[in-house]
Short mmCIF file of C-alpha atoms in Angstrom, two decimals:
data_model
loop_
_atom_site.label_atom_id
_atom_site.label_comp_id
_atom_site.label_asym_id
_atom_site.label_seq_id
_atom_site.Cartn_x
_atom_site.Cartn_y
_atom_site.Cartn_z
CA MET A 14 104.13 45.63 -262.73
CA LYS A 15 106.65 45.68 -260.05
CA LYS A 16 105.41 44.89 -256.50
CA PHE A 17 106.81 46.72 -253.48
CA LEU A 18 106.76 45.23 -250.10
CA LEU A 19 107.28 47.45 -247.25
CA LEU A 20 108.52 45.18 -244.19
CA VAL A 21 107.78 46.72 -240.86
CA SER A 22 108.65 44.88 -237.73
CA VAL A 23 106.29 45.45 -234.81
CA LEU A 24 105.39 43.31 -231.91
CA PHE A 25 102.20 41.58 -233.39
CA PHE A 26 99.58 39.83 -231.49
CA SER A 27 100.97 41.11 -228.28
CA GLN A 28 99.40 39.64 -225.34
CA ASN A 29 101.41 40.78 -222.49
CA LEU A 30 101.21 38.83 -219.36
CA PHE A 31 101.67 42.05 -217.34
CA SER A 32 98.87 44.59 -217.08
CA GLN A 33 98.77 47.22 -220.06
CA ILE A 34 96.64 50.49 -219.38
CA SER A 35 95.55 52.94 -221.89
CA LEU A 36 93.78 56.29 -220.90
CA LEU A 37 90.82 56.92 -223.25
CA TYR A 38 89.52 60.24 -221.77
CA PRO A 39 90.20 62.87 -221.17
CA ASN A 40 93.03 62.53 -223.86
CA GLY A 41 93.71 66.18 -224.68
CA GLY A 42 91.79 69.16 -226.20
CA GLU A 43 88.72 68.84 -223.84
CA THR A 44 87.11 71.56 -221.88
CA PHE A 45 85.76 70.63 -218.36
CA ILE A 46 83.70 73.07 -216.28
CA ALA A 47 84.52 73.17 -212.66
CA GLY A 48 81.75 71.51 -210.54
CA ILE A 49 80.58 69.24 -213.53
CA THR A 50 80.84 65.41 -213.37
CA GLU A 51 83.23 63.92 -216.04
CA THR A 52 83.72 60.13 -216.62
CA ILE A 53 87.34 59.21 -216.85
CA ARG A 54 87.71 56.08 -219.04
CA TRP A 55 90.51 53.72 -219.71
CA THR A 56 91.26 50.45 -221.06
CA ALA A 57 93.40 47.48 -219.49
CA ASN A 58 94.31 43.97 -220.64
CA ALA A 59 94.33 42.57 -216.95
CA THR A 60 91.94 42.98 -214.19
CA THR A 61 93.41 45.57 -212.21
CA SER A 62 92.83 48.57 -209.63
CA VAL A 63 94.26 51.90 -210.67
CA GLN A 64 95.12 55.17 -208.90
CA ILE A 65 93.75 58.17 -210.69
CA ASP A 66 95.74 61.53 -210.35
CA TYR A 67 95.34 64.95 -212.31
CA SER A 68 97.63 67.76 -212.87
CA ILE A 69 96.96 71.56 -213.58
CA ASP A 70 100.60 72.40 -214.64
CA ASN A 71 101.44 69.93 -217.50
CA GLY A 72 102.61 67.24 -214.94
CA VAL A 73 104.98 69.12 -212.90
CA SER A 74 102.87 68.05 -209.91
CA TRP A 75 99.97 65.79 -209.21
CA THR A 76 96.94 65.56 -207.05
CA THR A 77 95.29 62.28 -206.35
CA ILE A 78 91.59 61.87 -207.55
CA THR A 79 91.18 58.43 -206.02
CA PRO A 80 93.95 56.08 -204.64
CA ALA A 81 92.29 52.93 -206.10
CA THR A 82 89.35 52.15 -208.41
CA SER A 83 87.38 48.86 -208.21
CA PRO A 84 89.27 46.22 -210.16
CA ASP A 85 86.76 45.17 -212.78
CA VAL A 86 85.51 48.85 -213.53
CA LEU A 87 87.08 50.78 -216.32
CA PHE A 88 85.56 54.29 -215.69
CA TYR A 89 85.39 56.61 -212.79
CA ASP A 90 83.14 59.61 -212.33
CA TRP A 91 84.99 62.65 -211.49
CA THR A 92 83.59 66.04 -209.87
CA VAL A 93 85.94 68.34 -211.89
CA PRO A 94 87.49 70.59 -209.16
CA ASN A 95 87.67 74.35 -209.06
CA ASN A 96 91.29 74.49 -210.00
CA LEU A 97 91.14 76.58 -213.32
CA SER A 98 94.00 76.00 -215.90
CA THR A 99 94.67 75.22 -219.60
CA THR A 100 97.43 72.92 -219.01
CA CYS A 101 95.70 70.00 -217.31
CA LEU A 102 96.19 66.19 -217.48
CA VAL A 103 95.07 62.90 -216.12
CA LYS A 104 97.03 60.01 -215.31
CA ILE A 105 96.14 56.29 -214.29
CA THR A 106 98.57 54.07 -212.51
CA ASP A 107 98.51 50.30 -211.89
CA ILE A 108 98.27 50.13 -207.99
CA THR A 109 100.38 46.75 -208.04
CA ASN A 110 102.91 47.93 -210.53
CA GLY A 111 103.64 51.84 -210.59
CA ALA A 112 105.79 51.45 -213.84
CA THR A 113 102.48 50.76 -215.46
CA SER A 114 100.66 53.76 -216.28
CA ASP A 115 99.39 56.29 -218.89
CA VAL A 116 98.59 59.94 -219.17
CA SER A 117 96.61 62.21 -221.36
CA ASP A 118 98.26 62.66 -224.77
CA LEU A 119 97.59 66.54 -224.74
CA VAL A 120 96.37 68.93 -222.01
CA PHE A 121 92.79 69.90 -221.44
CA THR A 122 91.08 72.96 -219.82
CA ILE A 123 89.54 73.15 -216.62
CA ALA A 124 86.88 76.42 -216.78
CA ASP A 125 85.00 78.41 -214.59
CA SER A 126 81.17 78.16 -215.61
CA SER A 127 80.31 81.96 -214.50
CA PRO A 128 82.07 83.85 -217.48
CA ASN A 129 80.14 82.07 -220.07
CA PRO A 130 76.76 80.29 -219.19
CA ILE A 131 77.12 78.18 -222.29
CA THR A 132 80.16 75.87 -223.34
CA LEU A 133 80.31 73.49 -226.55
CA VAL A 134 82.12 70.31 -225.71
CA THR A 135 81.77 68.35 -228.97
CA PRO A 136 82.49 68.65 -231.83
CA ASN A 137 85.27 70.94 -230.74
CA GLY A 138 87.90 70.86 -233.42
CA GLY A 139 89.65 68.05 -235.36
CA GLU A 140 86.77 65.81 -235.86
CA TYR A 141 86.03 63.74 -239.12
CA PHE A 142 82.45 63.45 -240.05
CA VAL A 143 80.82 61.45 -242.96
CA ALA A 144 77.54 62.81 -244.49
CA GLY A 145 74.56 60.64 -243.60
CA THR A 146 76.06 59.37 -240.37
CA THR A 147 74.87 60.60 -236.93
CA GLU A 148 77.17 62.24 -234.46
CA THR A 149 76.70 63.84 -231.06
CA ILE A 150 76.67 67.45 -230.01
CA ARG A 151 77.31 68.05 -226.34
CA TRP A 152 77.33 71.33 -224.25
CA TYR A 153 76.99 72.82 -220.71
CA ALA A 154 74.76 75.38 -219.92
CA THR A 155 74.09 77.39 -216.80
CA SER A 156 70.77 78.76 -215.91
CA ILE A 157 69.58 78.34 -219.53
CA THR A 158 66.39 76.44 -220.15
CA TYR A 159 66.65 76.34 -224.10
CA VAL A 160 69.30 76.54 -226.84
CA ASN A 161 69.69 76.94 -230.63
CA LEU A 162 72.25 74.61 -232.52
CA ASP A 163 73.68 75.93 -235.83
CA TYR A 164 76.59 74.98 -238.06
CA SER A 165 78.80 76.64 -240.52
CA THR A 166 80.85 75.28 -243.55
CA ASP A 167 82.84 78.57 -244.01
CA ASN A 168 84.50 79.13 -240.73
CA GLY A 169 81.73 81.03 -239.37
CA LEU A 170 81.09 83.51 -242.21
CA SER A 171 77.64 82.07 -242.37
CA TRP A 172 75.39 79.92 -240.15
CA ILE A 173 72.76 77.23 -241.01
CA ASN A 174 70.01 76.10 -238.41
CA ILE A 175 70.40 72.48 -237.01
CA ASN A 176 67.61 72.87 -234.62
CA SER A 177 65.95 75.58 -232.20
CA GLY A 178 64.43 75.70 -228.78
CA ILE A 179 66.07 72.40 -227.56
CA SER A 180 65.89 71.67 -223.78
CA SER A 181 69.10 72.02 -221.97
CA MET A 182 67.83 69.40 -219.11
CA PHE A 183 69.53 66.99 -221.47
CA PRO A 184 72.41 68.81 -223.17
CA ILE A 185 73.00 66.16 -225.79
CA TYR A 186 71.76 66.22 -229.43
CA ASN A 187 72.13 63.52 -232.01
CA TRP A 188 72.90 65.26 -235.37
CA GLU A 189 72.66 63.88 -238.72
CA ILE A 190 75.55 64.92 -240.76
CA PRO A 191 74.31 67.03 -243.78
CA SER A 192 75.82 66.43 -247.22
CA THR A 193 77.84 69.77 -246.97
CA PRO A 194 81.28 68.61 -247.57
CA SER A 195 84.02 71.08 -246.25
CA ALA A 196 87.08 71.18 -244.19
CA SER A 197 86.04 74.57 -242.47
CA CYS A 198 83.13 73.44 -240.40
CA LEU A 199 82.11 74.92 -236.99
CA VAL A 200 79.07 74.13 -234.49
CA ARG A 201 77.55 76.99 -232.33
CA VAL A 202 75.29 76.69 -229.31
CA SER A 203 73.53 79.68 -228.09
CA ASP A 204 70.70 80.73 -225.69
CA PHE A 205 67.32 80.58 -227.19
CA ASN A 206 66.36 83.80 -225.43
CA ASN A 207 69.56 85.72 -225.83
CA GLU A 208 71.73 84.79 -228.88
CA THR A 209 74.74 86.87 -227.50
CA ASN A 210 75.29 84.08 -225.05
CA PHE A 211 76.82 81.35 -227.25
CA ASP A 212 79.84 79.34 -227.63
CA LEU A 213 81.37 77.61 -230.93
CA SER A 214 83.77 74.89 -231.90
CA ASP A 215 87.27 75.86 -230.87
CA GLY A 216 88.94 74.56 -233.91
CA LEU A 217 87.47 73.43 -237.22
CA PHE A 218 86.23 69.95 -238.06
CA THR A 219 85.69 68.25 -241.54
CA ILE A 220 82.50 66.88 -243.30
CA GLU A 221 82.95 64.46 -246.07
CA GLU A 222 80.68 62.83 -248.75
CA ASN A 223 79.45 59.49 -248.01
CA ILE A 224 81.41 57.74 -250.70
CA ALA A 225 81.06 54.01 -251.06
CA SER A 226 84.01 52.70 -249.41
CA THR A 227 85.03 49.01 -248.90
CA LEU A 228 87.65 47.19 -246.51
CA THR A 229 88.02 43.47 -246.61
CA LEU A 230 90.66 41.50 -244.73
CA THR A 231 92.14 38.73 -246.85
CA TYR A 232 94.74 37.16 -244.62
CA PRO A 233 94.82 35.80 -242.20
CA ASN A 234 91.16 34.76 -242.70
CA GLY A 235 90.79 31.28 -240.65
CA GLY A 236 92.48 28.12 -240.56
CA GLU A 237 96.04 29.31 -240.49
CA ILE A 238 98.89 28.02 -238.15
CA PHE A 239 101.58 30.60 -237.03
CA TYR A 240 104.27 30.04 -234.78
CA ASN A 241 105.47 32.54 -232.05
CA GLY A 242 108.55 34.54 -233.60
CA SER A 243 107.79 34.03 -237.35
CA GLN A 244 106.98 36.96 -239.58
CA GLN A 245 103.58 37.21 -241.04
CA ASP A 246 101.87 39.34 -243.67
CA ILE A 247 98.45 40.67 -242.88
CA THR A 248 96.60 41.63 -246.12
CA TRP A 249 93.69 43.57 -247.01
CA LEU A 250 91.64 44.98 -250.08
CA SER A 251 90.22 48.48 -249.90
CA SER A 252 88.73 51.29 -251.71
CA ASN A 253 88.22 54.97 -250.69
CA VAL A 254 89.96 54.31 -247.42
CA GLY A 255 92.76 56.72 -246.38
CA SER A 256 94.55 54.62 -243.68
CA VAL A 257 93.77 51.60 -241.49
CA ASN A 258 94.44 50.44 -237.97
CA LEU A 259 95.25 46.67 -237.34
CA TYR A 260 94.12 44.66 -234.35
CA PHE A 261 94.66 41.07 -232.89
CA SER A 262 92.45 38.98 -230.56
CA PRO A 263 93.50 35.94 -228.91
CA ASP A 264 90.05 34.96 -227.63
CA ARG A 265 87.28 35.01 -230.69
CA GLY A 266 86.95 38.89 -230.41
CA LEU A 267 86.45 39.33 -226.68
CA ASN A 268 89.46 41.51 -226.33
CA TRP A 269 91.42 43.37 -229.07
CA TYR A 270 94.91 44.73 -228.82
CA SER A 271 96.64 47.32 -231.18
CA ILE A 272 99.00 45.78 -233.80
CA ALA A 273 99.59 49.08 -235.85
CA SER A 274 97.92 52.38 -236.41
CA ASP A 275 97.63 54.88 -239.59
CA ILE A 276 98.98 52.45 -242.01
CA PRO A 277 98.39 53.81 -245.62
CA ALA A 278 95.40 51.76 -246.89
CA SER A 279 96.95 51.51 -250.41
CA MET A 280 99.74 49.38 -249.03
CA GLY A 281 97.30 46.45 -248.85
CA SER A 282 99.80 44.48 -246.56
CA PHE A 283 101.72 44.89 -243.26
CA THR A 284 104.48 42.53 -242.06
CA SER A 285 104.69 41.83 -238.39
CA THR A 286 106.36 39.28 -236.00
CA VAL A 287 104.04 37.02 -234.18
CA ASN A 288 104.46 37.47 -230.37
CA ALA A 289 101.57 35.83 -228.43
CA ALA A 290 100.85 32.97 -226.40
CA SER A 291 99.45 29.60 -227.68
CA THR A 292 95.62 30.06 -228.92
CA THR A 293 93.42 28.25 -231.07
CA ASN A 294 91.10 31.26 -231.10
CA ALA A 295 93.04 33.95 -232.81
CA LEU A 296 91.42 36.93 -235.08
CA VAL A 297 92.89 39.92 -236.90
CA ARG A 298 90.75 43.10 -237.64
CA VAL A 299 91.40 45.89 -240.05
CA SER A 300 89.61 49.14 -239.63
CA ASP A 301 89.34 52.44 -241.17
CA ALA A 302 91.43 54.86 -238.94
CA ALA A 303 89.01 57.63 -239.75
CA ASN A 304 85.82 55.53 -239.11
CA ALA A 305 86.05 52.49 -236.73
CA ALA A 306 82.55 51.34 -237.66
CA ARG A 307 84.05 50.42 -241.21
CA PHE A 308 86.12 47.33 -240.51
CA ASP A 309 86.58 43.55 -241.55
CA GLU A 310 87.96 40.53 -239.49
CA SER A 311 88.98 37.19 -239.93
CA ASP A 312 86.15 35.19 -241.36
CA SER A 313 87.27 32.33 -238.92
CA VAL A 314 89.84 31.56 -236.02
CA PHE A 315 93.58 30.67 -236.49
CA THR A 316 95.95 29.23 -234.41
CA ILE A 317 99.10 30.54 -232.68
CA ILE A 318 101.57 28.10 -231.40
CA ASP A 319 104.39 29.37 -228.99
CA THR A 320 107.29 26.85 -229.46
CA THR A 321 109.04 27.95 -226.40
CA LYS A 322 106.36 26.14 -224.36
CA ASN A 323 104.63 22.48 -224.32
CA THR A 324 101.34 22.76 -226.43
CA ILE A 325 98.92 20.69 -227.81
CA ILE A 326 96.37 21.52 -230.78
CA VAL A 327 93.58 19.25 -231.49
CA SER A 328 92.91 19.12 -235.09
CA SER A 329 90.28 16.40 -235.46
CA PRO A 330 87.60 16.36 -234.56
CA ASN A 331 87.37 20.17 -234.26
CA GLY A 332 83.67 20.77 -234.36
CA GLY A 333 80.82 19.89 -236.80
CA GLU A 334 81.84 16.36 -237.74
CA ASN A 335 79.19 13.79 -237.65
CA TRP A 336 80.41 10.41 -236.69
CA GLN A 337 78.42 6.86 -236.33
CA SER A 338 78.72 5.01 -233.23
CA GLY A 339 80.85 1.92 -233.85
CA SER A 340 82.69 3.78 -236.92
CA THR A 341 86.49 4.05 -236.74
CA GLN A 342 87.69 7.76 -236.71
CA TYR A 343 91.24 9.01 -236.46
CA LEU A 344 91.76 11.52 -233.54
CA ALA A 345 94.68 13.88 -234.60
CA TRP A 346 96.40 16.64 -232.89
CA THR A 347 99.75 18.61 -232.97
CA ASN A 348 102.21 19.04 -230.27
CA THR A 349 105.31 21.13 -229.63
CA ASN A 350 107.96 20.57 -227.08
CA MET A 351 106.08 17.15 -225.94
CA THR A 352 108.59 14.22 -225.14
CA GLY A 353 106.32 12.50 -222.71
CA ASN A 354 102.73 10.83 -223.06
CA VAL A 355 99.26 12.02 -223.61
CA ASN A 356 95.81 11.07 -222.48
CA ILE A 357 92.72 11.41 -224.46
CA ASP A 358 89.18 12.04 -223.05
CA TYR A 359 85.83 12.79 -224.70
CA THR A 360 82.70 14.61 -223.57
CA THR A 361 79.04 14.16 -224.64
CA ASP A 362 77.72 16.99 -222.81
CA ASN A 363 79.98 19.99 -223.98
CA GLY A 364 82.60 19.45 -221.29
CA THR A 365 80.72 19.08 -218.20
CA THR A 366 81.87 15.47 -217.82
CA TRP A 367 84.64 13.63 -219.35
CA LEU A 368 85.10 9.92 -220.27
CA THR A 369 88.67 8.23 -220.99
CA VAL A 370 89.41 7.13 -224.51
CA ALA A 371 93.08 6.38 -224.15
CA THR A 372 95.96 6.93 -221.53
CA ASP A 373 99.89 7.09 -221.91
CA LEU A 374 99.90 7.56 -225.53
CA PRO A 375 103.54 8.57 -226.97
CA ALA A 376 103.02 12.18 -227.81
CA MET A 377 105.45 11.77 -230.68
CA TYR A 378 102.70 9.76 -232.56
CA PRO A 379 99.83 12.51 -232.73
CA SER A 380 97.10 10.30 -233.84
CA PHE A 381 94.76 7.75 -232.65
CA MET A 382 92.29 5.38 -234.17
CA TRP A 383 89.07 5.44 -232.16
CA THR A 384 86.03 3.26 -232.24
CA VAL A 385 83.28 5.55 -231.72
CA PRO A 386 81.11 4.66 -228.75
CA ASN A 387 77.12 4.08 -228.68
CA THR A 388 76.73 7.56 -226.61
CA PRO A 389 74.58 9.55 -229.21
CA SER A 390 74.92 13.19 -228.55
CA THR A 391 75.20 16.64 -230.39
CA SER A 392 77.49 17.83 -227.64
CA CYS A 393 80.68 15.93 -228.21
CA LYS A 394 84.26 17.27 -227.79
CA ILE A 395 87.73 15.48 -227.72
CA LYS A 396 90.55 16.58 -225.27
CA VAL A 397 94.29 15.54 -225.57
CA TYR A 398 96.29 16.66 -222.55
CA ASP A 399 99.93 16.01 -221.17
CA ALA A 400 99.73 12.93 -219.04
CA SER A 401 102.13 14.45 -216.55
CA ASP A 402 100.55 17.99 -216.73
CA ALA A 403 97.02 18.27 -217.15
CA SER A 404 97.19 22.16 -217.47
CA VAL A 405 98.70 21.50 -220.74
CA PHE A 406 95.65 20.55 -223.16
CA ASP A 407 93.48 21.40 -225.91
CA GLU A 408 90.05 20.36 -226.88
CA SER A 409 87.78 20.64 -230.06
CA ASN A 410 86.88 24.17 -230.86
CA SER A 411 83.35 23.21 -231.22
CA VAL A 412 80.95 20.38 -230.62
CA PHE A 413 80.55 17.48 -233.04
CA THR A 414 77.72 14.66 -233.07
CA ILE A 415 77.71 10.89 -232.43
CA THR A 416 74.75 9.09 -234.02
CA THR A 417 73.47 5.66 -233.63
CA SER A 418 74.50 3.20 -236.40
CA ALA A 419 71.50 2.74 -238.91
CA THR A 420 72.60 -0.70 -239.44
CA GLY A 421 72.69 -2.12 -236.09
CA GLY A 422 76.22 -1.19 -235.21
CA VAL A 423 79.50 -2.86 -235.25
CA VAL A 424 79.48 -6.55 -234.21
CA ALA A 425 83.26 -6.61 -233.62
CA HIS A 426 86.26 -4.27 -234.13
CA TYR A 427 90.06 -4.98 -233.71
CA ASN A 428 92.35 -2.20 -233.37
CA PHE A 429 95.42 -4.61 -233.15
CA ASN A 430 97.26 -2.20 -231.11
CA GLY A 431 99.12 -4.74 -228.83
CA ASP A 432 96.63 -7.43 -228.91
CA ALA A 433 93.56 -8.77 -231.06
CA ASN A 434 90.90 -7.86 -228.58
CA ASP A 435 87.41 -6.93 -229.55
CA GLY A 436 87.34 -3.10 -229.22
CA THR A 437 83.48 -3.00 -229.13
CA GLY A 438 83.35 -4.53 -225.54
CA ASN A 439 81.23 -7.57 -227.30
CA GLY A 440 83.79 -10.06 -226.21
CA HIS A 441 84.80 -11.38 -229.55
CA ASP A 442 88.59 -11.52 -228.41
CA GLY A 443 90.88 -13.18 -230.85
CA THR A 444 93.92 -15.37 -230.29
CA VAL A 445 97.19 -14.55 -232.04
CA ASN A 446 98.92 -17.55 -233.72
CA GLY A 447 102.11 -16.48 -235.52
CA ALA A 448 101.14 -12.94 -236.38
CA GLN A 449 103.67 -10.30 -235.56
CA LEU A 450 103.08 -6.80 -234.29
CA VAL A 451 104.52 -3.99 -236.46
CA ALA A 452 104.23 -0.22 -236.77
CA ASP A 453 100.95 1.04 -238.71
CA ARG A 454 100.95 3.02 -241.77
CA PHE A 455 101.28 6.08 -239.50
CA SER A 456 104.47 4.81 -237.94
CA ASN A 457 102.47 3.97 -234.82
CA PRO A 458 104.45 1.22 -233.09
CA ASN A 459 102.88 -2.07 -232.33
CA SER A 460 99.52 -0.94 -233.89
CA ALA A 461 99.30 -3.36 -236.83
CA TYR A 462 99.93 -7.08 -237.46
CA SER A 463 102.10 -8.80 -240.11
CA PHE A 464 101.03 -12.32 -241.17
CA PRO A 465 104.03 -14.52 -242.27
CA ASN A 466 102.98 -17.88 -243.62
CA PRO A 467 101.55 -19.76 -241.69
CA SER A 468 99.85 -17.49 -239.10
CA ARG A 469 96.54 -16.43 -238.24
CA ILE A 470 94.31 -14.68 -235.54
CA ALA A 471 91.44 -17.09 -234.12
CA VAL A 472 88.11 -15.66 -233.07
CA PRO A 473 86.18 -18.37 -231.27
CA HIS A 474 82.43 -19.01 -232.63
CA SER A 475 79.64 -16.91 -231.33
CA PRO A 476 75.97 -16.91 -232.48
CA GLU A 477 76.27 -13.25 -232.96
CA LEU A 478 78.99 -13.71 -235.53
CA ASN A 479 76.76 -16.11 -237.57
CA PHE A 480 75.98 -14.20 -240.82
CA ALA A 481 74.40 -16.95 -242.51
CA GLY A 482 71.79 -15.77 -244.70
CA GLY A 483 72.33 -12.13 -243.54
CA LYS A 484 73.96 -8.99 -244.83
CA PHE A 485 77.37 -7.82 -243.26
CA THR A 486 80.19 -5.61 -244.15
CA PHE A 487 83.81 -6.85 -243.52
CA THR A 488 86.41 -3.91 -243.55
CA VAL A 489 90.22 -4.06 -243.63
CA TRP A 490 92.53 -1.08 -243.65
#
């Protein structure tokens, strides 16, 4: 079987350092009634204030709604003016960067409430509903107390009642979509006491059967390391899904940014160029373009390394480990563009306070042999940072555990990293006689001893080292 791969290069995982704004509502096709309050909504990838304007002549001229919104609010309640038009637009603009703005994709309508006392808002045409799901019917009604709701599957030739005598005090109705598949559907809202007063959907919408659909992201699915500028495939498996949208999060799903939209689900893969700042908390999401509630994400986070900047990524411990006090464990990390030294700290309270492990270690040797201290805790982390710039750092993604030794602990420990001192702090320091410092098996300089004949390391006698008649373990690596 031949396999075809469609390569499409886009800006993948884009996390722009500058503000990006996207207007969500109104975005075209809506009908607003003069004097009614509507909520303008948008998204932004940075905390910013925006200016909001509207146009009734398809953007030829603009009138300001508000010169500045609160920086942390992504909506604005707008009382629709009595400027009737079928060619209206809304525009939002970053007040600190006028070049960053977004406008409604299509025109919407501002209508007078007096000609028709009832106006159906949604569904108003173009929607895609799935049988068994719940969708919202919205309308406006002036001087009408109760309404009837009906729907049609044959473009209005016949009507089926949804509900009757519904209060217009709260003009919203949650409609469970029936199992009546059709691409020629309409909804009608009418005055309960005078059915000649009514409004219906401006265009047709679709109801489809709730066929079992599946969507599974297969790559990246957690643990991968990608480099900025590299091309990577996003892959997925799907069943009964038409097209998909792809998204990227740099912060474990707190924020999501679009990668690409309306990709045929049958492709099963999409090739993109990584363009993001360094992060150890990256995720990818694939969602059904017709039903955003159907989606899948990376099972766990993956890493992106920006090779244009100094970066440090801690790989061990990275969360979930259980280390015994007195044991020897390797701390490991990767770094990019680092030419100086790094420092290592650890915490037993999830980062509230930090204690020194080691300082001024050559960054080119990204590992360190650590004698775990007797500080039992379930909230431990390791942090590695640039010795000359503490803002360049990384720490364990999650906490690990330090437990008390069940066998009484280590009596003496010799790292041999420059001397023969006892790393436990028990004072059993040795004296080097003829042994020579060499690189260890990880190529770390001056981190092991070679013993030409004759040579030795002598440790003074101590009652604590008297194991006569007892049990002990002697380990060499």
